[in-house]
Tab-separated table of C-alpha atoms and ligand atoms in Angstrom:
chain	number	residue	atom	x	y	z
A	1	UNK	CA	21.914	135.845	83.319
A	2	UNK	CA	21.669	132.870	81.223
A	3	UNK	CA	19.764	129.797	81.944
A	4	UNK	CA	21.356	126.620	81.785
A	5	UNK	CA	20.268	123.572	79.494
A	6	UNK	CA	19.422	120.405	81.166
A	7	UNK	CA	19.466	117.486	79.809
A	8	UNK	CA	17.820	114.605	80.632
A	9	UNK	CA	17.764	111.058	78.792
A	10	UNK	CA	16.555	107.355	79.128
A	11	UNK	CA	15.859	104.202	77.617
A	12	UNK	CA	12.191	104.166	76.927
A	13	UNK	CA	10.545	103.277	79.598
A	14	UNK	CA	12.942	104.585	82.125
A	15	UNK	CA	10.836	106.673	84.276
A	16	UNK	CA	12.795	110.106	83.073
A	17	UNK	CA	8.851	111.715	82.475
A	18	UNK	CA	7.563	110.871	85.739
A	19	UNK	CA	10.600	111.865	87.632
A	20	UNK	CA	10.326	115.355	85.311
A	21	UNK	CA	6.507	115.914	86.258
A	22	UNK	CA	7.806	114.971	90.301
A	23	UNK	CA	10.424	118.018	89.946
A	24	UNK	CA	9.114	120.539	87.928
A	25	UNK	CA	6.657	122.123	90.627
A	26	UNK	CA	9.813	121.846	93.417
A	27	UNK	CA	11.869	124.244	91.567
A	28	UNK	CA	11.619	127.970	90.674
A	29	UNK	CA	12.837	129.193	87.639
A	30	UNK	CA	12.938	125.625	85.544
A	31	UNK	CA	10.827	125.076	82.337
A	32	UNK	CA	9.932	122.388	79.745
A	33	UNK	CA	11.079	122.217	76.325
A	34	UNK	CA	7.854	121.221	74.744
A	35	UNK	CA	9.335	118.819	71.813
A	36	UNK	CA	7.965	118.438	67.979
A	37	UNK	CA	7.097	115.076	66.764
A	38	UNK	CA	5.594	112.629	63.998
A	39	UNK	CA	4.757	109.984	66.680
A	40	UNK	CA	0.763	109.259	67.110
A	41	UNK	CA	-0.945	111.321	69.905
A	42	UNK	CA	-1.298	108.850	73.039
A	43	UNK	CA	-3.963	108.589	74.609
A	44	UNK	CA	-4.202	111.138	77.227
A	45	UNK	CA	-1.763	113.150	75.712
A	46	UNK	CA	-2.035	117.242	74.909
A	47	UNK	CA	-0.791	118.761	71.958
A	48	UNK	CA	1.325	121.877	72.748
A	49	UNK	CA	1.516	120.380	76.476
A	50	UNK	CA	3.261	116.920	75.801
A	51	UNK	CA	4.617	117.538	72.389
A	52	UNK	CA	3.656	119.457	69.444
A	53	UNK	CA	2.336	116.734	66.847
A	54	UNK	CA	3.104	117.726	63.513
A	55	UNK	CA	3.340	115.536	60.489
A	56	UNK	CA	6.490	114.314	58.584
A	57	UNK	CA	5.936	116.854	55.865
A	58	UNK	CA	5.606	119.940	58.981
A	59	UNK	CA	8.427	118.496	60.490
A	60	UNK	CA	10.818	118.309	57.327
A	61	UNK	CA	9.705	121.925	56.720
A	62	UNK	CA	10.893	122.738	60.197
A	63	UNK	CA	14.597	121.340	59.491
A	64	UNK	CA	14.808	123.207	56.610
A	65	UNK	CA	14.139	126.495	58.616
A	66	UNK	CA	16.786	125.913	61.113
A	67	UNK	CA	13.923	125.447	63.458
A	68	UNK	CA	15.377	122.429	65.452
A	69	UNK	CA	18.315	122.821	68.133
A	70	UNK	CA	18.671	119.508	67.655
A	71	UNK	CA	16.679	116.621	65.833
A	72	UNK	CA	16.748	112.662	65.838
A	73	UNK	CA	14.763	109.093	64.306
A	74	UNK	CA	13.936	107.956	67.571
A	75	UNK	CA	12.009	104.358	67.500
A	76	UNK	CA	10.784	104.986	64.211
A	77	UNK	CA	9.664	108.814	64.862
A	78	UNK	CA	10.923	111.590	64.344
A	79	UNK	CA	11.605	114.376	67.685
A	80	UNK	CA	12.792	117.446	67.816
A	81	UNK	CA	13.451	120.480	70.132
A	82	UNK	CA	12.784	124.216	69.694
A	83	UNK	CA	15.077	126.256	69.034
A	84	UNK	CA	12.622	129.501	69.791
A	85	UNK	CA	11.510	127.902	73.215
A	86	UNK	CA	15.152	126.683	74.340
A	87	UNK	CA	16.796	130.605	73.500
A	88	UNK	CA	13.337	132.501	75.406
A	89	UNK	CA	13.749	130.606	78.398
A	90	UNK	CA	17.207	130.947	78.698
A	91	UNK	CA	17.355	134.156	77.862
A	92	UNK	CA	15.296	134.854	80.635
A	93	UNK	CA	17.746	132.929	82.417
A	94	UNK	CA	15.135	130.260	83.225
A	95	UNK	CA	16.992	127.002	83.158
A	96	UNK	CA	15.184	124.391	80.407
A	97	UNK	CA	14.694	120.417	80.743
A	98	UNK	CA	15.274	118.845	77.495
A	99	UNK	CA	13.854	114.639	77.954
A	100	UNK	CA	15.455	113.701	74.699
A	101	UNK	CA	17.283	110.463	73.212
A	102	UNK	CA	20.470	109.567	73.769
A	103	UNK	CA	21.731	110.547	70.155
A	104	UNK	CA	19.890	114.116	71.160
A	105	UNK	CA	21.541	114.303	74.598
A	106	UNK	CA	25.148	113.607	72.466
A	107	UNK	CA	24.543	116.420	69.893
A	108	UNK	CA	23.433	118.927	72.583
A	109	UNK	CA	26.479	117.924	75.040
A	110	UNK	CA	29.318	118.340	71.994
A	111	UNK	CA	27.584	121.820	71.066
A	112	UNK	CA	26.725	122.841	74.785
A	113	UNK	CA	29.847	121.358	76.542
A	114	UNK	CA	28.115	123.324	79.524
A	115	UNK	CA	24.995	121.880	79.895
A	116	UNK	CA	23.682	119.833	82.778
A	117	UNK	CA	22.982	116.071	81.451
A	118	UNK	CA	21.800	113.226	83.729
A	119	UNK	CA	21.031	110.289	82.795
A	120	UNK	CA	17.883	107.993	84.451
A	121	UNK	CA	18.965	104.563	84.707
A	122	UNK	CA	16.250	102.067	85.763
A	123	UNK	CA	17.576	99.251	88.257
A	124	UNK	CA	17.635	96.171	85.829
A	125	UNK	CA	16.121	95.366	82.454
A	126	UNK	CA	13.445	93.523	83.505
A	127	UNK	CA	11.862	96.200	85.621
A	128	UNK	CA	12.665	97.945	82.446
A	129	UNK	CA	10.808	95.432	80.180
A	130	UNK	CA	7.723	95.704	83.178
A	131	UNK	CA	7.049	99.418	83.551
A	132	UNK	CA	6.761	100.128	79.734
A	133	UNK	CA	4.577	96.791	78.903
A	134	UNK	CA	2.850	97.900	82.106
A	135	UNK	CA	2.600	101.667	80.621
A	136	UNK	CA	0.542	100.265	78.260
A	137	UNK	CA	1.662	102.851	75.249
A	138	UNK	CA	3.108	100.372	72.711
A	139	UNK	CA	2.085	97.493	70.556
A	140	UNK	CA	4.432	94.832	70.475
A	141	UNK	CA	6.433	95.969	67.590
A	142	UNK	CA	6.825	98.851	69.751
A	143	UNK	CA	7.311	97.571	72.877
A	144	UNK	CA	9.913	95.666	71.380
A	145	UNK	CA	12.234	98.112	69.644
A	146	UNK	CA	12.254	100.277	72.607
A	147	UNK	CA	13.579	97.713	74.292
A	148	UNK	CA	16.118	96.198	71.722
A	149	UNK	CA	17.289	100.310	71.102
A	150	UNK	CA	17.676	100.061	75.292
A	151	UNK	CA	20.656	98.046	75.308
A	152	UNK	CA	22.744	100.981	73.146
A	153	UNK	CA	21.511	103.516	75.261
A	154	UNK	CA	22.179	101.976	78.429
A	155	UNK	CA	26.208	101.693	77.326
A	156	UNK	CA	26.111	105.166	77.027
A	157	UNK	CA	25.621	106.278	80.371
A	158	UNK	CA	29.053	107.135	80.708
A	159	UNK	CA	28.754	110.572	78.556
A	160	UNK	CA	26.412	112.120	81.252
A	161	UNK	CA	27.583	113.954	83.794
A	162	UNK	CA	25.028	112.416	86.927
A	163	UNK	CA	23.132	109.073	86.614
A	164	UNK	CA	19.942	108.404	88.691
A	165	UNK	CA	19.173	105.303	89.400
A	166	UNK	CA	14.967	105.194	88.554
A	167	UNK	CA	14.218	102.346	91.799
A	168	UNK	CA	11.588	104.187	93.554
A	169	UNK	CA	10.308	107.282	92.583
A	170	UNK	CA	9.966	109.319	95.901
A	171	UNK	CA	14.231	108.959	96.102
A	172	UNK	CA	15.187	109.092	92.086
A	173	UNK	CA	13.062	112.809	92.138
A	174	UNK	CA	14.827	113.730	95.165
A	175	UNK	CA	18.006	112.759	93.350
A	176	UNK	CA	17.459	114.580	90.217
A	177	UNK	CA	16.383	117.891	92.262
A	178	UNK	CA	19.572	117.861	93.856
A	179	UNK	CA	21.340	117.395	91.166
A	180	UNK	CA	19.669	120.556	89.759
A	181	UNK	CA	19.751	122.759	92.564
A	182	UNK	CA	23.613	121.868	92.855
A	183	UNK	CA	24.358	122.778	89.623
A	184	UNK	CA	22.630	126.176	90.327
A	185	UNK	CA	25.659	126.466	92.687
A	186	UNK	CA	28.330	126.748	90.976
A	187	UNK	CA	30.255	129.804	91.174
A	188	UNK	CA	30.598	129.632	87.409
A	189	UNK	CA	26.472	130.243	87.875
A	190	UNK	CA	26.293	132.341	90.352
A	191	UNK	CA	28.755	135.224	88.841
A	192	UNK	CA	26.247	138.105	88.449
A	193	UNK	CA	25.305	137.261	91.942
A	194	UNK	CA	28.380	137.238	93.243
A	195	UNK	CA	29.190	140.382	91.545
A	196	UNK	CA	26.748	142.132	93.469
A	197	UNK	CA	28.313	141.206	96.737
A	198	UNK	CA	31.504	141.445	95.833
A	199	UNK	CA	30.758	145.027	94.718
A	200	UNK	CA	29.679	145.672	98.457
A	201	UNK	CA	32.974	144.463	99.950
A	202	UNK	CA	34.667	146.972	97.133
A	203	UNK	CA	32.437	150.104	98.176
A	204	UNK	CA	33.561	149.386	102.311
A	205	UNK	CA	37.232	149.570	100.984
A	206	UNK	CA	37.370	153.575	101.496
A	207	UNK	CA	36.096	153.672	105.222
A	208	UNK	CA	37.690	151.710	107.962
A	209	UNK	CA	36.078	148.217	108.043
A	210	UNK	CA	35.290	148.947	111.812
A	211	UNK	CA	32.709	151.114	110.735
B	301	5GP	P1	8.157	108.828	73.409
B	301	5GP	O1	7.689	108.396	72.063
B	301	5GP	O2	8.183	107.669	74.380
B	301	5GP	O3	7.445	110.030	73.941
B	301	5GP	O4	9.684	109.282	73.238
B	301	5GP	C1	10.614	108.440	72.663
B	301	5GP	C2	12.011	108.969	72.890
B	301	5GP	O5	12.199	110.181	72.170
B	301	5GP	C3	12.322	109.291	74.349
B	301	5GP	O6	13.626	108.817	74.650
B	301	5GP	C4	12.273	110.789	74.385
B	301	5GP	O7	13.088	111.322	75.401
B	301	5GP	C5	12.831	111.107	73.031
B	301	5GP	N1	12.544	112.497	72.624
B	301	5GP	C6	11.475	113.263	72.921
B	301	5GP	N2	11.600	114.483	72.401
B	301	5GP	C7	12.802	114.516	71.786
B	301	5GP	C8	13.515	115.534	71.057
B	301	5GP	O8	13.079	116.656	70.887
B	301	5GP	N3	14.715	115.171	70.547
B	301	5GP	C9	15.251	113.931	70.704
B	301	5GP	N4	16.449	113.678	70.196
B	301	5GP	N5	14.614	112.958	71.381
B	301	5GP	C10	13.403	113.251	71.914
């Protein structure tokens, strides 16, 4: 079985990474994708846990490999996601979060038309404007391109195939796990499954269904 890609994007700021951390533990079977970057290491932050800092140079050596599913400038920095990680989970059919961008999350959707994508919509712009100058993370410059490069992303809700509304965070996780645990429902996902059972129903087919 193959695991499914999951995509989950934001405006900076959004809440997407706190509503990730809320869900991971709740559901078996659902991994990480740990991204690369050139941004600075926050404070707090673990390398290999959060992202994998790497410089420009390491990073431009990684496109040239082929070593990026998908890569983007994101508020001046560059992100990208691992290929390697992305195929092992799946391939174990663990399904994989990706938090990227919005210019990510388009990329990934065209190539995966398949994937899961949701997109974390915080109730206004101000509370917007208040949780990331409350974060703390950004200097002004910062602060302020993230929120100038908010009003694109915003527009492009549309392309996502579930939108959470980021109010409270108790609800918005409780949103996005259902979402997830839905999608694990399909009967397009649950064919090997099925198969099984089905296979049962076959086998009674040459005794008398009394028996
Ligand atoms: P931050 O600097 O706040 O950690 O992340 C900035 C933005 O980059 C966020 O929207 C985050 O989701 C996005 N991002 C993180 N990793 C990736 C990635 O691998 N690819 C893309 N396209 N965006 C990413």
């Amino acid at each position: 079985m193959i695991g499914t890609l999951i995509i989950i994007s934001s405006p900076s700021g959004g809440g997407k990474g706190t509503l990730i951390k809320e869900i991971l533990p709740r559901i078996p079977d659902l991994r990480y994708s740990v991204s690369f970057t050139t941004r600075a290491m926050r404070e707090g932050e673990v390398d290999g846990h959060d992202y994998h800092f790497i410089t420009r140079d390491e990073f431009d050596r990684r496109i040239a490999d082929g070593e990026f599913l998908e890569y983007a400038e994101v508020h001046g920095n560059y992100y990208g996601t691992s290929r390697e990680q992305v195929a092992k989970e799946t391939d174990a059919g663990r399904d994989i979060i990706l938090e990227i961008d919005v210019q990510g999350a388009e990329l990934v959707m065209r190539r995966f038309p398949d994937a899961l994508s949701v997109f974390i919509l915080p109730p206004s712009f101000a509370i917007l404007r208040e949780r990331l100058a409350a974060r703390g993370t950004e200097n002004p410059e910062s602060l302020t391109l993230r929120l100038r490069n908010s009003w694109g992303e915003v527009e492009k809700y549309g392309l996502f195939k579930y939108v959470v509304i980021n109010d409270e965070v108790e609800p918005a996780a409780n949103a996005l796990e259902t979402v997830i645990l839905a999608e694990r429902m399909r009967s397009i996902r649950q064919k090997a499954r099925v198969q099984d059972i089905l296979d049962s129903f076959d086998a009674s087919k040459n005794n008398d269904p009394g028996d």
